[in-house]
Tab-separated table of C-alpha atoms and ligand atoms in Angstrom:
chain	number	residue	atom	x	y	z
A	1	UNK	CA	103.926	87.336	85.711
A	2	UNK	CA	102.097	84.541	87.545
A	3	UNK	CA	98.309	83.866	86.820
A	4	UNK	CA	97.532	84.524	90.808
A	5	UNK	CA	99.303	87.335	91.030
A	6	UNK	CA	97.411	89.134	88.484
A	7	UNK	CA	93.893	87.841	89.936
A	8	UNK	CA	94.889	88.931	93.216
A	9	UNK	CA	96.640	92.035	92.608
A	10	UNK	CA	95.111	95.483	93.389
A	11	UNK	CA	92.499	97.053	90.340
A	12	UNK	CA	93.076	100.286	92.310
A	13	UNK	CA	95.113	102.166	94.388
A	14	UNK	CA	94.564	105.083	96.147
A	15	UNK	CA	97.710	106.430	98.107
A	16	UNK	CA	97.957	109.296	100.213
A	17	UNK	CA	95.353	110.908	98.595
A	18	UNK	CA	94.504	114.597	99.923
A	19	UNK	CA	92.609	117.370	98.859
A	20	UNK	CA	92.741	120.726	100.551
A	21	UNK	CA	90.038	123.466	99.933
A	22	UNK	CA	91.976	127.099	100.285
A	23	UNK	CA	89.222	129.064	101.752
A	24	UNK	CA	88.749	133.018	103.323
A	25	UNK	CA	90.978	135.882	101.282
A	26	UNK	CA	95.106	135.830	101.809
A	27	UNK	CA	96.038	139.081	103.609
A	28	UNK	CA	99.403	140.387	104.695
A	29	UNK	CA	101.617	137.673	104.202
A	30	UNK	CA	99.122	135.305	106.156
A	31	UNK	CA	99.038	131.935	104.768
A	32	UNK	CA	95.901	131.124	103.287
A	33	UNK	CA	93.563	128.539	105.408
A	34	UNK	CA	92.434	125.056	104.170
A	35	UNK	CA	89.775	123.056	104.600
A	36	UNK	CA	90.615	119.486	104.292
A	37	UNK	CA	88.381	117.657	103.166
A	38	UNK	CA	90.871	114.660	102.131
A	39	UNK	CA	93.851	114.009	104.258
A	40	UNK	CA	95.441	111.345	103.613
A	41	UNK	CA	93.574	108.716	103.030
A	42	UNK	CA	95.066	104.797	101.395
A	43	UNK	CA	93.016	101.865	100.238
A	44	UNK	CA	93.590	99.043	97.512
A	45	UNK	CA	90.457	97.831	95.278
A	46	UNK	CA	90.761	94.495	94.306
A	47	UNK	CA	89.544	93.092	90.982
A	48	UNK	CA	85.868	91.927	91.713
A	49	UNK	CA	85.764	93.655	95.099
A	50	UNK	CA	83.001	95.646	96.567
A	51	UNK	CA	84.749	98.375	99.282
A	52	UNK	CA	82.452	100.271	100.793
A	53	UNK	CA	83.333	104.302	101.778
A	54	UNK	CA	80.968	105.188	105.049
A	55	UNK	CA	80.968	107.733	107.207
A	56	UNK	CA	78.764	110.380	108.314
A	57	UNK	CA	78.281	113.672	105.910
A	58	UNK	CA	80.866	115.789	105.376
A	59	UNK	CA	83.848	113.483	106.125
A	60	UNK	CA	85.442	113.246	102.877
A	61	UNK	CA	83.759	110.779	101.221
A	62	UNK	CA	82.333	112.573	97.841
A	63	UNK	CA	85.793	114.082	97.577
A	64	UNK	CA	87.631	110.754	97.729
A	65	UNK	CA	85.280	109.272	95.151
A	66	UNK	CA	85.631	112.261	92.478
A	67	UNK	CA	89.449	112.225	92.800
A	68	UNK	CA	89.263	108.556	91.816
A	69	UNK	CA	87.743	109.422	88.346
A	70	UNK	CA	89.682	112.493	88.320
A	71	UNK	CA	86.601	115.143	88.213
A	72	UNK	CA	88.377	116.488	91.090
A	73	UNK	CA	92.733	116.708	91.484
A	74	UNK	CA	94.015	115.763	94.258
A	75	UNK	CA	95.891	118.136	96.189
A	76	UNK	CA	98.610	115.614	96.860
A	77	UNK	CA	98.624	111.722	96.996
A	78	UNK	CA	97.688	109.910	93.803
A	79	UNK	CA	95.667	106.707	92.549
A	80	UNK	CA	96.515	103.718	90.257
A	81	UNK	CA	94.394	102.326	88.028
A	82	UNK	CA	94.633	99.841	85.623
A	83	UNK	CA	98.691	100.334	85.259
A	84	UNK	CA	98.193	103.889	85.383
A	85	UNK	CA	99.067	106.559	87.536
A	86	UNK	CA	97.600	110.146	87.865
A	87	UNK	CA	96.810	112.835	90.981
A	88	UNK	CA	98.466	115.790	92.056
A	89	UNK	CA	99.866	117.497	89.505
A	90	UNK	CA	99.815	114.860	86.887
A	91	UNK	CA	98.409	116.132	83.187
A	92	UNK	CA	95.105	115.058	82.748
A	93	UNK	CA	94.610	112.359	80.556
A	94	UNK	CA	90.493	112.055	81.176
A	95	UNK	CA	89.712	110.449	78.035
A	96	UNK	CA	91.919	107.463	78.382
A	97	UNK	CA	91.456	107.127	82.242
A	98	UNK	CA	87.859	108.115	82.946
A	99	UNK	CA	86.381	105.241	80.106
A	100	UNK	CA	87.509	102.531	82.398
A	101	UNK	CA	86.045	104.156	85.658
A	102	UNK	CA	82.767	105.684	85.840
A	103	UNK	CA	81.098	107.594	88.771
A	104	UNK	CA	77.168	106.965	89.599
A	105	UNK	CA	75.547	109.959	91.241
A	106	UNK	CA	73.336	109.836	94.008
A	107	UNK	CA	70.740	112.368	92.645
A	108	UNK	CA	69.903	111.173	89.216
A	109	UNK	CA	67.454	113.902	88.570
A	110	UNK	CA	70.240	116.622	88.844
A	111	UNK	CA	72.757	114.655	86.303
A	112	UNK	CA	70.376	113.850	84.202
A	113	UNK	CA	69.911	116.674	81.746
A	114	UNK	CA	66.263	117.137	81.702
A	115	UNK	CA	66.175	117.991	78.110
A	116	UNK	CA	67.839	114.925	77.323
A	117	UNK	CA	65.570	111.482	76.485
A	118	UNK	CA	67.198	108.406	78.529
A	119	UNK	CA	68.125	107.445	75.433
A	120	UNK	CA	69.887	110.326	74.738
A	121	UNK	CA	71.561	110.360	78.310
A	122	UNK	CA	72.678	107.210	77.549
A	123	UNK	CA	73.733	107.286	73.944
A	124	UNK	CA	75.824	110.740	74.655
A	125	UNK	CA	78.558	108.937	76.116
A	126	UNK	CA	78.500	106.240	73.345
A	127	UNK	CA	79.321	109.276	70.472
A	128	UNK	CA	81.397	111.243	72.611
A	129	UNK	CA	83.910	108.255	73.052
A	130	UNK	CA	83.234	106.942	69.721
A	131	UNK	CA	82.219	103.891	71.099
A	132	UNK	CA	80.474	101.985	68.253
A	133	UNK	CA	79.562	103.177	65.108
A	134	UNK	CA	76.725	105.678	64.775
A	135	UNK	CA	74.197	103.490	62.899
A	136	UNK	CA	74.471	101.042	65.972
A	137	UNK	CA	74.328	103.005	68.464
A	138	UNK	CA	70.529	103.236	69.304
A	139	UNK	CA	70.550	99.188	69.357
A	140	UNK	CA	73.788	99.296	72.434
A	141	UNK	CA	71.362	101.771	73.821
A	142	UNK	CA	68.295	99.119	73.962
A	143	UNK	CA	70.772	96.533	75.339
A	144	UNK	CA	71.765	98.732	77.798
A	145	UNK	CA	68.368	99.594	79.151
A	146	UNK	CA	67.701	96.338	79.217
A	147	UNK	CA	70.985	95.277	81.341
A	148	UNK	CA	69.342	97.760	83.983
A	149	UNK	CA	66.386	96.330	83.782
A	150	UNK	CA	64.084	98.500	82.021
A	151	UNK	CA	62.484	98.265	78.792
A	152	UNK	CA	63.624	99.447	75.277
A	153	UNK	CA	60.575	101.907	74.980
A	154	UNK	CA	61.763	103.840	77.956
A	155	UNK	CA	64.655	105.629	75.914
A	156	UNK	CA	62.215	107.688	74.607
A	157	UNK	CA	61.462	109.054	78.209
A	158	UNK	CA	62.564	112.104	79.917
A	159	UNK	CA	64.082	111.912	83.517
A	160	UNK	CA	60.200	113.542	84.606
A	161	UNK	CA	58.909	110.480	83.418
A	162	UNK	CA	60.391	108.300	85.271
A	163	UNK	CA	60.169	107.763	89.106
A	164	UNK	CA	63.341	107.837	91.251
A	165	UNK	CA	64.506	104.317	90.843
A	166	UNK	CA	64.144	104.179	87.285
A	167	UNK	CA	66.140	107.166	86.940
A	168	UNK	CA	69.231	105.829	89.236
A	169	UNK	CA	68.850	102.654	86.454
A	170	UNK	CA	69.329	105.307	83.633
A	171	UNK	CA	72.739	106.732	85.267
A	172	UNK	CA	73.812	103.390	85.850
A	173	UNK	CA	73.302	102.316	81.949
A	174	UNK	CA	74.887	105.704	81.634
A	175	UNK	CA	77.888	104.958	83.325
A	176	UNK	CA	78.290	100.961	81.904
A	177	UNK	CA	77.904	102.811	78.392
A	178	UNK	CA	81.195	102.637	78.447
A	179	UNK	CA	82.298	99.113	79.596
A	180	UNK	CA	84.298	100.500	82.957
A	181	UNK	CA	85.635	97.960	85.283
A	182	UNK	CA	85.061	100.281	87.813
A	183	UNK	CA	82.326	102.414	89.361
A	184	UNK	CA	82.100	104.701	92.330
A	185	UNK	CA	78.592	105.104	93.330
A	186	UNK	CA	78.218	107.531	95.163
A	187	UNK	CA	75.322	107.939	97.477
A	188	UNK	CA	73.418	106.298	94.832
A	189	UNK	CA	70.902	104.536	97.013
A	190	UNK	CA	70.549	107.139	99.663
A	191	UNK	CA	67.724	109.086	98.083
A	192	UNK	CA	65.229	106.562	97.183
A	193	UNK	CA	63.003	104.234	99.672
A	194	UNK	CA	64.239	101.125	101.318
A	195	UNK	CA	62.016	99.063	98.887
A	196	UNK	CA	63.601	100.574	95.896
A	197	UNK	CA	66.788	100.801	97.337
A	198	UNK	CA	66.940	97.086	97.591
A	199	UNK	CA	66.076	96.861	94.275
A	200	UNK	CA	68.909	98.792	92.854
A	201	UNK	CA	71.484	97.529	95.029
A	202	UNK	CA	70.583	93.642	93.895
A	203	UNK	CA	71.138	95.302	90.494
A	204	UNK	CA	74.355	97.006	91.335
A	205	UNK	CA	75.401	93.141	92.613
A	206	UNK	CA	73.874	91.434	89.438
A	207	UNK	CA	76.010	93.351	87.095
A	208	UNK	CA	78.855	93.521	89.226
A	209	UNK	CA	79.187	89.680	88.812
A	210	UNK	CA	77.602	89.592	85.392
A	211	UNK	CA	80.100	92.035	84.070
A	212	UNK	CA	83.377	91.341	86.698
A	213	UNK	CA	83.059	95.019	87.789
A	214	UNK	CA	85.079	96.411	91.210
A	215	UNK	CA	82.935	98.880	93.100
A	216	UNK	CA	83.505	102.216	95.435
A	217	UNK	CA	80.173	101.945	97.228
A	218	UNK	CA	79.753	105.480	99.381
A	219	UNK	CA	77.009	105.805	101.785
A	220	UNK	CA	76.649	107.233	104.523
A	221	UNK	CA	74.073	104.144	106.195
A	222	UNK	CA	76.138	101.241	107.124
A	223	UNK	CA	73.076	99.047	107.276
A	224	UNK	CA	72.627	99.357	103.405
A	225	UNK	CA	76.331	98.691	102.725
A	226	UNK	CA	76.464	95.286	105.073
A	227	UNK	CA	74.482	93.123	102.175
A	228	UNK	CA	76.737	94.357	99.093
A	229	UNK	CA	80.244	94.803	100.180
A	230	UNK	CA	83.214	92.627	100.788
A	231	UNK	CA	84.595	95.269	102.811
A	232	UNK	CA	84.162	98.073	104.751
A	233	UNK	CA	86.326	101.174	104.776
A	234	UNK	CA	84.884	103.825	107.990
A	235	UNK	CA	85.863	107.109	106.840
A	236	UNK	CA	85.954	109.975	109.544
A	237	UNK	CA	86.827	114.085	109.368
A	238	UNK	CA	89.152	113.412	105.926
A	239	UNK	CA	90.929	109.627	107.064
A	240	UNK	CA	90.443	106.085	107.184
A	241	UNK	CA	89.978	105.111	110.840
A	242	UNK	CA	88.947	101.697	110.382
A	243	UNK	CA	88.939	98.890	107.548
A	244	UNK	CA	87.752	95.219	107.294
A	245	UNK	CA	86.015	92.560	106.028
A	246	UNK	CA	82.369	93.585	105.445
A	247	UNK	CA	81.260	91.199	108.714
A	248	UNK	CA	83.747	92.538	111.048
A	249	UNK	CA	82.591	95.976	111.486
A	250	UNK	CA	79.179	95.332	112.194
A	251	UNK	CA	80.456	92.100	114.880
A	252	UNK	CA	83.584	93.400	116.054
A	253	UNK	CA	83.598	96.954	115.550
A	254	UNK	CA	87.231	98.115	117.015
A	255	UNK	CA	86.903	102.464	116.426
A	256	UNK	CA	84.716	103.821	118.785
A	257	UNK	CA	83.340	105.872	116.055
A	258	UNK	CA	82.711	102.684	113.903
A	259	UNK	CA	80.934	101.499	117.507
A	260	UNK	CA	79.414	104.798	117.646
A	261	UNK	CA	77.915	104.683	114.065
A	262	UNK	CA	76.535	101.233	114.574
A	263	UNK	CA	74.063	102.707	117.004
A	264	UNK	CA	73.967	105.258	114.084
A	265	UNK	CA	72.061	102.661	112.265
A	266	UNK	CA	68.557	103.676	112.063
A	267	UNK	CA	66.294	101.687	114.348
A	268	UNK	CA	62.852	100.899	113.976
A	269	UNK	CA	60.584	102.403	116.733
A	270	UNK	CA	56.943	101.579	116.446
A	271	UNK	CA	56.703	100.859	112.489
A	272	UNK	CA	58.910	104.043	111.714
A	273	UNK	CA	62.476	104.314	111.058
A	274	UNK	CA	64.583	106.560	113.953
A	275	UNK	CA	68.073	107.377	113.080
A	276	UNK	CA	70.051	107.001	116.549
A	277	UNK	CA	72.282	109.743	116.293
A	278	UNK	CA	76.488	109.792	116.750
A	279	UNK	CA	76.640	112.759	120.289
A	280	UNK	CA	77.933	115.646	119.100
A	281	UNK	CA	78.672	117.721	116.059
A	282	UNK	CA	81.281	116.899	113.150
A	283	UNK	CA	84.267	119.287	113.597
A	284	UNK	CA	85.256	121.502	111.153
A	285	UNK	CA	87.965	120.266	108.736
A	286	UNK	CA	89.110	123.374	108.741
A	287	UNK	CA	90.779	122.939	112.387
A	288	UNK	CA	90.699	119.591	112.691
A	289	UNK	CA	91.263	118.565	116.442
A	290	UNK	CA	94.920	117.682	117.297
A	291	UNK	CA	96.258	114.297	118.044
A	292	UNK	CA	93.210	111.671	117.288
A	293	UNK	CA	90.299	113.525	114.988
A	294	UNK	CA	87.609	111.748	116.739
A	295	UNK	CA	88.844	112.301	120.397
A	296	UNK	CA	86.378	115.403	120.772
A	297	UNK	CA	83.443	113.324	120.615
A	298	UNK	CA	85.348	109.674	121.821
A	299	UNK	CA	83.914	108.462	124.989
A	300	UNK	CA	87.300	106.132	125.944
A	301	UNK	CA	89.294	109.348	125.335
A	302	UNK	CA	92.436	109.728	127.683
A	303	UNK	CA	95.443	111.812	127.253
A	304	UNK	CA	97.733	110.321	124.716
A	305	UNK	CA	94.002	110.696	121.950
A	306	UNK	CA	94.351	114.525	122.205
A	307	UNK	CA	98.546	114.674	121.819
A	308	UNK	CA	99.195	111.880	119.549
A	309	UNK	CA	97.758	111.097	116.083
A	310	UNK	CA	97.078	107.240	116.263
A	311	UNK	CA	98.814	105.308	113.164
A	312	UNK	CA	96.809	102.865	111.000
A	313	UNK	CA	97.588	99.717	112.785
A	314	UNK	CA	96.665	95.788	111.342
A	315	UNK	CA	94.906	94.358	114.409
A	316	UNK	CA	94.143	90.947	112.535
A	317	UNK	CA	94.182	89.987	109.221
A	318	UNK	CA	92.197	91.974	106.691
A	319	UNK	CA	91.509	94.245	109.716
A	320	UNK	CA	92.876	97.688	110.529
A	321	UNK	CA	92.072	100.575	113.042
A	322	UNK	CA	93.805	103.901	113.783
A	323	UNK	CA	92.721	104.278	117.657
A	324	UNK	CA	95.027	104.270	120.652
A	325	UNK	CA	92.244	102.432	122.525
A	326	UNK	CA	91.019	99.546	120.075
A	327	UNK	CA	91.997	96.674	122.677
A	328	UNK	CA	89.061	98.140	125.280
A	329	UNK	CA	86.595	98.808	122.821
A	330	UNK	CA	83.319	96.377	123.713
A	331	UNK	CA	82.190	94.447	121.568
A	332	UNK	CA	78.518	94.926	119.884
A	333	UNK	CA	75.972	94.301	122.810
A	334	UNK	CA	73.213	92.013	121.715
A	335	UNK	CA	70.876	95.066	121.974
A	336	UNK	CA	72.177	96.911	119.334
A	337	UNK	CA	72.774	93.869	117.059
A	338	UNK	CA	68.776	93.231	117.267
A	339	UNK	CA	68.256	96.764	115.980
A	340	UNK	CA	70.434	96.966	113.101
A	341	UNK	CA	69.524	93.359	111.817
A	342	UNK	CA	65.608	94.382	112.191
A	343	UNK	CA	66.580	96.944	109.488
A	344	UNK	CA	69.059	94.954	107.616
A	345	UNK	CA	66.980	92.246	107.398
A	346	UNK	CA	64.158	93.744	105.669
A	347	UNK	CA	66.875	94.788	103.443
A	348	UNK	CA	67.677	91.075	103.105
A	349	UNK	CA	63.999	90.011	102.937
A	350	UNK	CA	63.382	92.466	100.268
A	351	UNK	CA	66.832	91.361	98.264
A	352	UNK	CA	65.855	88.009	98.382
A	353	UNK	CA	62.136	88.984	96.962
A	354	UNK	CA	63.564	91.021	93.905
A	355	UNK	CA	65.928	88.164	93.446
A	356	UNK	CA	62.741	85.560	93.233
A	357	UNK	CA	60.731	88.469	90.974
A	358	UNK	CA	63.820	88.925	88.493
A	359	UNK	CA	63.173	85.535	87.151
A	360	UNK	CA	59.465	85.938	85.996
A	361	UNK	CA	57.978	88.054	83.323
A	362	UNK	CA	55.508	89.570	86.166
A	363	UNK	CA	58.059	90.311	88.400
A	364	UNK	CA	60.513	91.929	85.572
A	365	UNK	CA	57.406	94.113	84.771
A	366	UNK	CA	56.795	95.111	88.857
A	367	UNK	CA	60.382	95.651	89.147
A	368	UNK	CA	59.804	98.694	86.669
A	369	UNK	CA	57.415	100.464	88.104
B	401	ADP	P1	80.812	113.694	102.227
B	401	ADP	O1	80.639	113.205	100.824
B	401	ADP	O2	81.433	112.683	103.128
B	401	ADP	O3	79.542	114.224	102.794
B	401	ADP	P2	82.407	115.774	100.995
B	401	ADP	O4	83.537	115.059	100.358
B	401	ADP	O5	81.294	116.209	100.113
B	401	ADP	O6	81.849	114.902	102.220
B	401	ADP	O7	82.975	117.069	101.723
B	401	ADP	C1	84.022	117.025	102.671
B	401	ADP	C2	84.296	118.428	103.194
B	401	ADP	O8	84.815	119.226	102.150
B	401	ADP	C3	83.042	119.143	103.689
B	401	ADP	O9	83.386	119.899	104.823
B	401	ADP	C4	82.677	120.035	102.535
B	401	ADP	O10	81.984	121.165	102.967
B	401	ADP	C5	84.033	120.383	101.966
B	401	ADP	N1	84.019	120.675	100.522
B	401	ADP	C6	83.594	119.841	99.539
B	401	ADP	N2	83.746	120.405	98.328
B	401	ADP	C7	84.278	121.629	98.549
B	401	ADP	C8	84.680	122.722	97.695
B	401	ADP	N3	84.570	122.661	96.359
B	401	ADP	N4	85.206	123.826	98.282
B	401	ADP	C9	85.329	123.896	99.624
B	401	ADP	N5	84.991	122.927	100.481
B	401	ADP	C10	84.460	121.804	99.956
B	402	MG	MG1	78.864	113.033	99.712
């Protein structure tokens, strides 16, 4: 096979990927009713790549991230990885697979056990998978703190002892235990404050290049996925309705609801942060609307959006949309662009700050706390 190829070739492949929830009791011959949480939903990963997974809660986007390390099957569809194939109905073969993909959670303090040291936490996977030999593993343990950025003497901590940030740094030294070339994180950001956020995310981007990792970023905030991703995937009621590179979405958004959750992005009103919010509730995935899923709540709605289920379609390159309507849809006014870069730029600012700090002893030390 040709050098190129390999580089550019896929790391990950999700196709068709669905999972249905059967929910309420199966009476009289009645089929059973399903929530669908996953319906159908395609992306490639490349090697190196940073795709981001937004949308707002409850569209899918937990589910889509645990089928890729198989702690949930799929109900149909499947996902390659790595030359190998699993999903619906496949035998699980979670040793082999899950080493080479780990999953970051976005509550640390819930899957941490709280009995458990950090040292522990992160040695457990070392012995489980046999990793190195016993008598070595409390010194890959050390060098694994310190790859997150905290110091050896914090393995003897329990997750109470350390603050929210330093926690998320734990379950990511949990999850590189085992060298994976691939981690989903989900949410992992989304619970700690902007300052700390930035912090972890210009870790997440330090050992993504130090270490060649792909990422699944989910989040439901596009503003903290514009600094880390190459691109963006907008997930809504269990699909894909738009992908592209990271810029586009945020310039040239071309799914009203992409548009819609760009004004989404919270906006700072007199010091505090406002979320602007997306009019209208999330449908249920049990009944998801006909034709277009997002037509109930789509302002540029017209007939065909409520009849006819819009395909994926590959507007320019690197750039798709599933909307019947994508040629009319305005681009960004300048208003809204001032908003979400206020907010994205303190996330920049603060990147940029962390990224001056790394390099000195004081810093490293502030960067604990
Ligand atoms: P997100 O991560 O985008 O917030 P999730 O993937 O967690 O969304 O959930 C998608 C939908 O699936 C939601 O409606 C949720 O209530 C439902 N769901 C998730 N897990 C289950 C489950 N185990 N059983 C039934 N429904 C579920
Ligand atoms: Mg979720």
């Amino acid at each position: 096979m040709l050098e190129g190829a390999t580089m550019t070739g896929p790391v990950l492949r999700a196709v068709d990927l669905a999972k249905h929830y059967p929910v309420g009791s199966r009476w009289f011959g009645r089929s059973q009713t399903l929530l669908r949480a996953v319906d159908g939903v395609s992306f490639e990963v490349a090697k190196g790549e940073t795709l981001s997974l937004v949308g707002e809660s409850g569209c899918g986007k937990s589910t889509t991230g645990r089928m890729l390390v198989q702690l949930i099957d799929p109900s149909s569809g499947h996902v390659e990885f790595e030359g190998r194939q699993y999903g619906a109905g496949s035998r699980r073969k979670a040793l082999r697979i899950s080493r080479r993909i780990q999953f970051v959670f976005q509550d640390p303090y819930a899957s941490l056990n709280p009995r458990m040291t950090a040292g522990e936490a992160i040695g457990e996977p070392l012995s489980l998978h046999n990793m190195v030999p016993r008598r070595q593993r409390w010194t890959r343990v050390a060098e694994l703190l310190e790859m997150v950025g905290l110091p050896r003497s914090f393995a003897a901590r329990y997750p109470h002892e350390l603050s929210g940030g330093q926690r998320q740094r734990v379950g990511i030294a949990r999850a590189l235990a085992l060298e994976p070339s691939f981690i989903v994180c989900d949410e992992a950001v989304s619970a700690l404050d902007v300052s700390v956020q930035a912090q972890v995310l210009n870790l997440l981007k330090t050992l993504k290049m130090r270490l060649g990792l792909s990422l699944l970023f989910i989040a439901h905030d596009l503003a903290v996925v514009k600094h880390i991703s190459d691109r963006i995937a907008v997930m809504y009621l269990g699909r894909l309705v738009e992908v592209a590179e990271a810029s586009e979405p945020f310039a040239n958004p071309r799914h009203p609801y992409t548009r819609a959750l760009l004004g989404a992005i919270p906006q700072p009103v007199f010091g505090r942060v406002r979320a602007a919010t997306v009019g209208g509730d999330v449908p249920s995935p049990i009944d998801p609307p006909s034709g277009c899923r997002f037509h109930t709540r789509c302002p540029m709605k017209t007939d065909i959006c409520a009849r006819i289920d819009p395909a994926m379609e590959t507007i320019a390159p690197g750039h798709v949309v599933g909307c019947h309507r994508w040629r009319d849809v305005e681009p960004m006014p300048e208003a809204g662009r001032a908003a979400d870069d206020v907010h994205s730029a303190r996330i920049q600012r603060l990147l940029g700050f962390f990224q001056d700090k790394a390099g000195s002893a004081a810093g490293q030390q502030e960067l604990r706390s």
